[in-house]
PDB file of C-alpha atoms in Angstrom:
ATOM      1  CA  UNK F  14     134.584 124.336  90.171  1.00 46.00           C
ATOM      2  CA  UNK F  15     134.690 121.342  87.132  1.00 54.00           C
ATOM      3  CA  UNK F  16     131.821 119.552  85.858  1.00 68.00           C
ATOM      4  CA  UNK F  17     131.167 116.117  86.762  1.00 81.00           C
ATOM      5  CA  UNK F  18     129.121 114.070  83.998  1.00 87.00           C
ATOM      6  CA  UNK F  19     128.917 110.595  83.148  1.00 91.00           C
ATOM      7  CA  UNK F  20     126.570 108.760  80.891  1.00 93.00           C
ATOM      8  CA  UNK F  21     125.451 105.101  79.585  1.00 94.00           C
ATOM      9  CA  UNK F  22     123.537 104.005  76.978  1.00 94.00           C
ATOM     10  CA  UNK F  23     121.136 100.708  76.963  1.00 94.00           C
ATOM     11  CA  UNK F  24     120.864 100.117  73.388  1.00 92.00           C
ATOM     12  CA  UNK F  25     118.056  97.377  71.841  1.00 91.00           C
ATOM     13  CA  UNK F  26     120.577  94.083  71.089  1.00 87.00           C
ATOM     14  CA  UNK F  27     117.462  92.032  69.169  1.00 84.00           C
ATOM     15  CA  UNK F  28     114.954  94.712  67.387  1.00 85.00           C
ATOM     16  CA  UNK F  29     113.768  91.845  64.950  1.00 87.00           C
ATOM     17  CA  UNK F  30     110.693  91.316  67.377  1.00 86.00           C
ATOM     18  CA  UNK F  31     109.802  95.743  67.166  1.00 88.00           C
ATOM     19  CA  UNK F  32     110.084  95.934  63.222  1.00 91.00           C
ATOM     20  CA  UNK F  33     107.653  92.999  62.873  1.00 92.00           C
ATOM     21  CA  UNK F  34     105.644  94.961  65.151  1.00 92.00           C
ATOM     22  CA  UNK F  35     106.331  98.304  63.567  1.00 93.00           C
ATOM     23  CA  UNK F  36     104.729  96.664  60.040  1.00 94.00           C
ATOM     24  CA  UNK F  37     101.752  95.565  61.576  1.00 95.00           C
ATOM     25  CA  UNK F  38     100.936  99.124  63.170  1.00 95.00           C
ATOM     26  CA  UNK F  39     102.306 100.581  59.849  1.00 95.00           C
ATOM     27  CA  UNK F  40     100.042  98.570  57.434  1.00 97.00           C
ATOM     28  CA  UNK F  41      97.005  98.698  60.298  1.00 96.00           C
ATOM     29  CA  UNK F  42      97.540 102.644  60.539  1.00 97.00           C
ATOM     30  CA  UNK F  43      97.640 102.447  55.763  1.00 97.00           C
ATOM     31  CA  UNK F  44      94.242 100.503  56.463  1.00 97.00           C
ATOM     32  CA  UNK F  45      92.662 103.043  58.542  1.00 96.00           C
ATOM     33  CA  UNK F  46      93.347 105.928  56.877  1.00 96.00           C
ATOM     34  CA  UNK F  47      92.081 104.226  53.557  1.00 97.00           C
ATOM     35  CA  UNK F  48      89.312 103.052  54.456  1.00 96.00           C
ATOM     36  CA  UNK F  49      88.229 106.883  55.864  1.00 96.00           C
ATOM     37  CA  UNK F  50      88.947 107.967  52.443  1.00 96.00           C
ATOM     38  CA  UNK F  51      86.544 105.201  51.023  1.00 96.00           C
ATOM     39  CA  UNK F  52      84.352 106.399  52.983  1.00 95.00           C
ATOM     40  CA  UNK F  53      83.996 109.409  52.491  1.00 94.00           C
ATOM     41  CA  UNK F  54      84.032 108.793  49.023  1.00 94.00           C
ATOM     42  CA  UNK F  55      81.085 107.356  48.903  1.00 91.00           C
ATOM     43  CA  UNK F  56      79.063 110.083  51.365  1.00 89.00           C
ATOM     44  CA  UNK F  57      80.567 112.738  48.471  1.00 89.00           C
ATOM     45  CA  UNK F  58      78.849 110.399  45.998  1.00 86.00           C
ATOM     46  CA  UNK F  59      75.529 109.763  48.381  1.00 79.00           C
ATOM     47  CA  UNK F  60      75.815 113.552  48.317  1.00 78.00           C
ATOM     48  CA  UNK F  61      75.854 113.691  44.833  1.00 80.00           C
ATOM     49  CA  UNK F  62      73.907 112.008  42.917  1.00 68.00           C
ATOM     50  CA  UNK F  63      71.259 113.050  40.388  1.00 60.00           C
ATOM     51  CA  UNK F  64      68.158 113.384  42.033  1.00 54.00           C
ATOM     52  CA  UNK F  65      64.781 111.758  40.434  1.00 51.00           C
ATOM     53  CA  UNK F  66      62.274 114.339  40.984  1.00 51.00           C
ATOM     54  CA  UNK F  67      59.036 112.254  39.343  1.00 51.00           C
ATOM     55  CA  UNK F  68      60.392 109.574  41.802  1.00 47.00           C
ATOM     56  CA  UNK F  69      61.239 112.051  45.103  1.00 50.00           C
ATOM     57  CA  UNK F  70      57.660 113.020  44.398  1.00 50.00           C
ATOM     58  CA  UNK F  71      55.739 110.090  44.473  1.00 53.00           C
ATOM     59  CA  UNK F  72      56.873 108.650  47.861  1.00 50.00           C
ATOM     60  CA  UNK F  73      56.049 111.929  49.445  1.00 52.00           C
ATOM     61  CA  UNK F  74      59.100 114.138  49.419  1.00 49.00           C
ATOM     62  CA  UNK F  75      62.554 113.860  51.048  1.00 54.00           C
ATOM     63  CA  UNK F  76      63.007 111.474  54.125  1.00 56.00           C
ATOM     64  CA  UNK F  77      65.330 114.210  55.788  1.00 72.00           C
ATOM     65  CA  UNK F  78      65.347 112.753  58.757  1.00 78.00           C
ATOM     66  CA  UNK F  79      66.502 108.962  56.620  1.00 74.00           C
ATOM     67  CA  UNK F  80      69.261 111.345  55.354  1.00 75.00           C
ATOM     68  CA  UNK F  81      70.654 112.983  57.993  1.00 85.00           C
ATOM     69  CA  UNK F  82      71.637 109.406  59.584  1.00 87.00           C
ATOM     70  CA  UNK F  83      72.586 108.274  57.057  1.00 86.00           C
ATOM     71  CA  UNK F  84      75.519 111.350  56.626  1.00 89.00           C
ATOM     72  CA  UNK F  85      75.774 111.114  60.545  1.00 93.00           C
ATOM     73  CA  UNK F  86      76.523 107.487  59.888  1.00 93.00           C
ATOM     74  CA  UNK F  87      79.178 107.472  57.288  1.00 92.00           C
ATOM     75  CA  UNK F  88      81.047 110.222  59.158  1.00 94.00           C
ATOM     76  CA  UNK F  89      81.243 108.473  62.435  1.00 96.00           C
ATOM     77  CA  UNK F  90      82.696 106.102  60.670  1.00 95.00           C
ATOM     78  CA  UNK F  91      84.976 107.736  58.174  1.00 95.00           C
ATOM     79  CA  UNK F  92      86.635 109.645  61.641  1.00 96.00           C
ATOM     80  CA  UNK F  93      86.906 106.547  63.932  1.00 97.00           C
ATOM     81  CA  UNK F  94      88.829 104.991  60.304  1.00 96.00           C
ATOM     82  CA  UNK F  95      90.750 108.093  60.699  1.00 96.00           C
ATOM     83  CA  UNK F  96      91.260 108.048  64.626  1.00 97.00           C
ATOM     84  CA  UNK F  97      92.573 103.947  64.540  1.00 96.00           C
ATOM     85  CA  UNK F  98      94.961 104.985  61.137  1.00 96.00           C
ATOM     86  CA  UNK F  99      96.047 108.287  63.261  1.00 96.00           C
ATOM     87  CA  UNK F 100      96.609 106.119  66.428  1.00 96.00           C
ATOM     88  CA  UNK F 101      98.676 102.928  64.970  1.00 95.00           C
ATOM     89  CA  UNK F 102     101.086 105.394  63.756  1.00 94.00           C
ATOM     90  CA  UNK F 103     101.551 107.101  66.479  1.00 90.00           C
ATOM     91  CA  UNK F 104     101.827 104.186  68.018  1.00 91.00           C
ATOM     92  CA  UNK F 105     104.252 102.179  65.695  1.00 92.00           C
ATOM     93  CA  UNK F 106     107.075 103.500  66.735  1.00 88.00           C
ATOM     94  CA  UNK F 107     106.755 102.252  70.879  1.00 88.00           C
ATOM     95  CA  UNK F 108     108.799  99.190  69.577  1.00 88.00           C
ATOM     96  CA  UNK F 109     111.856 100.515  69.118  1.00 91.00           C
ATOM     97  CA  UNK F 110     112.509 101.931  72.793  1.00 92.00           C
ATOM     98  CA  UNK F 111     115.761 102.440  74.297  1.00 95.00           C
ATOM     99  CA  UNK F 112     117.460 104.409  77.859  1.00 97.00           C
ATOM    100  CA  UNK F 113     119.984 106.702  78.527  1.00 96.00           C
ATOM    101  CA  UNK F 114     121.657 106.767  82.256  1.00 97.00           C
ATOM    102  CA  UNK F 115     123.272 110.414  83.092  1.00 96.00           C
ATOM    103  CA  UNK F 116     125.376 110.851  86.463  1.00 95.00           C
ATOM    104  CA  UNK F 117     125.649 115.013  86.431  1.00 92.00           C
ATOM    105  CA  UNK F 118     126.681 116.067  89.617  1.00 86.00           C
ATOM    106  CA  UNK F 119     125.434 114.966  92.286  1.00 86.00           C
ATOM    107  CA  UNK F 120     122.116 114.302  89.505  1.00 93.00           C
ATOM    108  CA  UNK F 121     121.007 111.072  88.220  1.00 95.00           C
ATOM    109  CA  UNK F 122     118.747 111.562  85.056  1.00 96.00           C
ATOM    110  CA  UNK F 123     116.871 108.567  83.400  1.00 97.00           C
ATOM    111  CA  UNK F 124     115.462 108.831  80.406  1.00 97.00           C
ATOM    112  CA  UNK F 125     113.461 106.580  78.351  1.00 95.00           C
ATOM    113  CA  UNK F 126     114.034 107.286  74.087  1.00 94.00           C
ATOM    114  CA  UNK F 127     111.175 106.094  71.463  1.00 92.00           C
ATOM    115  CA  UNK F 128     112.544 104.956  67.979  1.00 88.00           C
ATOM    116  CA  UNK F 129     115.535 107.653  67.952  1.00 82.00           C
ATOM    117  CA  UNK F 130     112.951 110.640  68.176  1.00 83.00           C
ATOM    118  CA  UNK F 131     111.887 111.608  71.469  1.00 89.00           C
ATOM    119  CA  UNK F 132     113.489 111.774  74.620  1.00 92.00           C
ATOM    120  CA  UNK F 133     111.015 111.540  78.713  1.00 94.00           C
ATOM    121  CA  UNK F 134     112.689 111.821  81.346  1.00 95.00           C
ATOM    122  CA  UNK F 135     111.808 109.274  83.626  1.00 96.00           C
ATOM    123  CA  UNK F 136     113.567 110.294  87.137  1.00 96.00           C
ATOM    124  CA  UNK F 137     115.859 112.508  88.232  1.00 95.00           C
ATOM    125  CA  UNK F 138     117.306 111.697  91.254  1.00 95.00           C
ATOM    126  CA  UNK F 139     118.966 113.736  93.940  1.00 94.00           C
ATOM    127  CA  UNK F 140     122.400 111.750  95.756  1.00 91.00           C
ATOM    128  CA  UNK F 141     119.856 111.754  98.766  1.00 92.00           C
ATOM    129  CA  UNK F 142     117.310 109.773  97.016  1.00 95.00           C
ATOM    130  CA  UNK F 143     119.547 107.113  96.474  1.00 95.00           C
ATOM    131  CA  UNK F 144     118.417 104.560  98.878  1.00 95.00           C
ATOM    132  CA  UNK F 145     120.686 101.763  97.555  1.00 96.00           C
ATOM    133  CA  UNK F 146     122.456  99.963  94.637  1.00 96.00           C
ATOM    134  CA  UNK F 147     123.166  96.560  94.008  1.00 95.00           C
ATOM    135  CA  UNK F 148     123.275  93.820  91.731  1.00 95.00           C
ATOM    136  CA  UNK F 149     120.572  91.880  89.631  1.00 95.00           C
ATOM    137  CA  UNK F 150     119.998  88.402  91.289  1.00 92.00           C
ATOM    138  CA  UNK F 151     121.674  89.115  94.558  1.00 93.00           C
ATOM    139  CA  UNK F 152     119.921  88.562  97.768  1.00 92.00           C
ATOM    140  CA  UNK F 153     119.318  92.037  98.791  1.00 93.00           C
ATOM    141  CA  UNK F 154     117.820  92.293  95.090  1.00 94.00           C
ATOM    142  CA  UNK F 155     115.645  89.572  95.716  1.00 94.00           C
ATOM    143  CA  UNK F 156     114.718  91.310  99.467  1.00 93.00           C
ATOM    144  CA  UNK F 157     113.828  94.954  97.372  1.00 94.00           C
ATOM    145  CA  UNK F 158     112.136  93.213  94.671  1.00 93.00           C
ATOM    146  CA  UNK F 159     109.435  90.897  97.111  1.00 92.00           C
ATOM    147  CA  UNK F 160     108.863  94.133  99.509  1.00 92.00           C
ATOM    148  CA  UNK F 161     105.701  95.443  99.364  1.00 91.00           C
ATOM    149  CA  UNK F 162     106.343  98.923  99.263  1.00 91.00           C
ATOM    150  CA  UNK F 163     108.965  98.531  96.602  1.00 93.00           C
ATOM    151  CA  UNK F 164     107.922  98.646  93.208  1.00 95.00           C
ATOM    152  CA  UNK F 165     110.308  97.260  90.315  1.00 96.00           C
ATOM    153  CA  UNK F 166     110.454  99.267  86.602  1.00 96.00           C
ATOM    154  CA  UNK F 167     112.691  97.954  84.241  1.00 96.00           C
ATOM    155  CA  UNK F 168     115.147 100.103  82.662  1.00 97.00           C
ATOM    156  CA  UNK F 169     116.345  98.537  79.800  1.00 96.00           C
ATOM    157  CA  UNK F 170     114.670  96.649  76.827  1.00 94.00           C
ATOM    158  CA  UNK F 171     117.138  94.269  76.440  1.00 94.00           C
ATOM    159  CA  UNK F 172     116.825  90.679  78.598  1.00 91.00           C
ATOM    160  CA  UNK F 173     120.303  89.416  77.717  1.00 92.00           C
ATOM    161  CA  UNK F 174     123.183  92.590  79.096  1.00 93.00           C
ATOM    162  CA  UNK F 175     125.469  93.373  76.330  1.00 91.00           C
ATOM    163  CA  UNK F 176     128.970  92.965  76.329  1.00 90.00           C
ATOM    164  CA  UNK F 177     130.466  94.232  79.072  1.00 90.00           C
ATOM    165  CA  UNK F 178     127.842  95.771  80.982  1.00 95.00           C
ATOM    166  CA  UNK F 179     125.220  93.962  84.269  1.00 95.00           C
ATOM    167  CA  UNK F 180     121.627  94.439  84.870  1.00 96.00           C
ATOM    168  CA  UNK F 181     122.202  96.387  88.256  1.00 97.00           C
ATOM    169  CA  UNK F 182     119.268  98.088  90.334  1.00 97.00           C
ATOM    170  CA  UNK F 183     119.031 101.439  91.844  1.00 97.00           C
ATOM    171  CA  UNK F 184     116.752 101.653  95.098  1.00 97.00           C
ATOM    172  CA  UNK F 185     115.263 105.212  95.235  1.00 96.00           C
ATOM    173  CA  UNK F 186     113.181 107.822  97.211  1.00 95.00           C
ATOM    174  CA  UNK F 187     110.928 109.237  94.313  1.00 93.00           C
ATOM    175  CA  UNK F 188     107.780 111.571  94.017  1.00 90.00           C
ATOM    176  CA  UNK F 189     105.704 108.251  93.153  1.00 90.00           C
ATOM    177  CA  UNK F 190     106.905 106.435  96.084  1.00 93.00           C
ATOM    178  CA  UNK F 191     110.334 103.622  96.718  1.00 95.00           C
ATOM    179  CA  UNK F 192     111.303 102.379  93.376  1.00 96.00           C
ATOM    180  CA  UNK F 193     113.817  99.321  92.387  1.00 97.00           C
ATOM    181  CA  UNK F 194     115.452 100.770  88.555  1.00 97.00           C
ATOM    182  CA  UNK F 195     116.754  97.869  86.899  1.00 97.00           C
ATOM    183  CA  UNK F 196     120.001  99.243  84.803  1.00 97.00           C
ATOM    184  CA  UNK F 197     121.926  97.834  82.004  1.00 97.00           C
ATOM    185  CA  UNK F 198     124.930  99.648  82.807  1.00 96.00           C
ATOM    186  CA  UNK F 199     129.391  99.286  83.305  1.00 96.00           C
ATOM    187  CA  UNK F 200     130.438  98.696  87.029  1.00 95.00           C
ATOM    188  CA  UNK F 201     132.561 101.993  85.851  1.00 94.00           C
ATOM    189  CA  UNK F 202     128.989 104.291  85.759  1.00 96.00           C
ATOM    190  CA  UNK F 203     127.414 102.323  88.807  1.00 95.00           C
ATOM    191  CA  UNK F 204     131.227 103.525  90.494  1.00 93.00           C
ATOM    192  CA  UNK F 205     130.623 107.430  89.729  1.00 93.00           C
ATOM    193  CA  UNK F 206     126.893 107.271  91.041  1.00 93.00           C
ATOM    194  CA  UNK F 207     128.438 105.797  94.231  1.00 93.00           C
ATOM    195  CA  UNK F 208     131.705 107.391  94.680  1.00 91.00           C
ATOM    196  CA  UNK F 209     130.192 110.841  94.165  1.00 90.00           C
ATOM    197  CA  UNK F 210     127.392 110.230  96.901  1.00 88.00           C
ATOM    198  CA  UNK F 211     128.591 110.849 100.809  1.00 84.00           C
ATOM    199  CA  UNK F 212     126.253 108.129 101.909  1.00 84.00           C
ATOM    200  CA  UNK F 213     128.647 104.971 101.861  1.00 80.00           C
ATOM    201  CA  UNK F 214     125.889 102.433 103.068  1.00 89.00           C
ATOM    202  CA  UNK F 215     123.856 102.126  99.628  1.00 92.00           C
ATOM    203  CA  UNK F 216     125.966  99.727  98.768  1.00 93.00           C
ATOM    204  CA  UNK F 217     124.300  96.328  98.519  1.00 93.00           C
ATOM    205  CA  UNK F 218     126.694  93.919 101.595  1.00 89.00           C
ATOM    206  CA  UNK F 219     126.858  91.514  98.901  1.00 83.00           C
ATOM    207  CA  UNK F 220     127.627  93.573  96.102  1.00 87.00           C
ATOM    208  CA  UNK F 221     131.055  91.871  95.161  1.00 79.00           C
ATOM    209  CA  UNK F 222     129.982  87.941  95.748  1.00 71.00           C
ATOM    210  CA  UNK F 223     129.681  85.855  92.639  1.00 60.00           C
ATOM    211  CA  UNK F 224     127.599  83.733  93.797  1.00 52.00           C
ATOM    212  CA  UNK F 225     124.245  84.933  93.288  1.00 50.00           C
ATOM    213  CA  UNK F 226     122.226  83.741  90.934  1.00 47.00           C
ATOM    214  CA  UNK F 227     121.598  85.247  87.460  1.00 45.00           C
TER     215      UNK F 227
END
């Protein structure tokens, strides 16, 4: 039996805002690491500072408790700064998002791709889990969007569809409840999902109407 494979991708069209936030997070990350290293350097200088034996004797000895508190404070500040740097370093990539949609032999796979580095499967939907397919902006879409038992989830980074693409929705029964999944793809991809589904009633009644609001 020949394998059926169909794939689409929704790639970020305007990445200027993503680049701006990426640079902000990158700068904060660098500042966190630099300040953390500076605090550790100060702690090292404090520990290696020459000891004035006469002054210590006049003061009645070293205040061990105060010294330990100082060391702990410096270490805590340094750790927090390093953690901040590490967190912002990891999170700086999350602003560059794209999505992959793949249909393979009766299974629809929807994945999120972060900065072309990390790919995470969000949904693996069998044909029987797909309840309805339609265009975003149709009457059927509006009804589903306002349904209390169906949560909308946007699976595209764009507010405007790319050339030759449209925004479609797929209502699906998932492990976490009903979801209204918004895809940006060509009509051919939606047609493939529909034609290979045994349930011919999944297509919204007003799919071919062109007077819906976009």
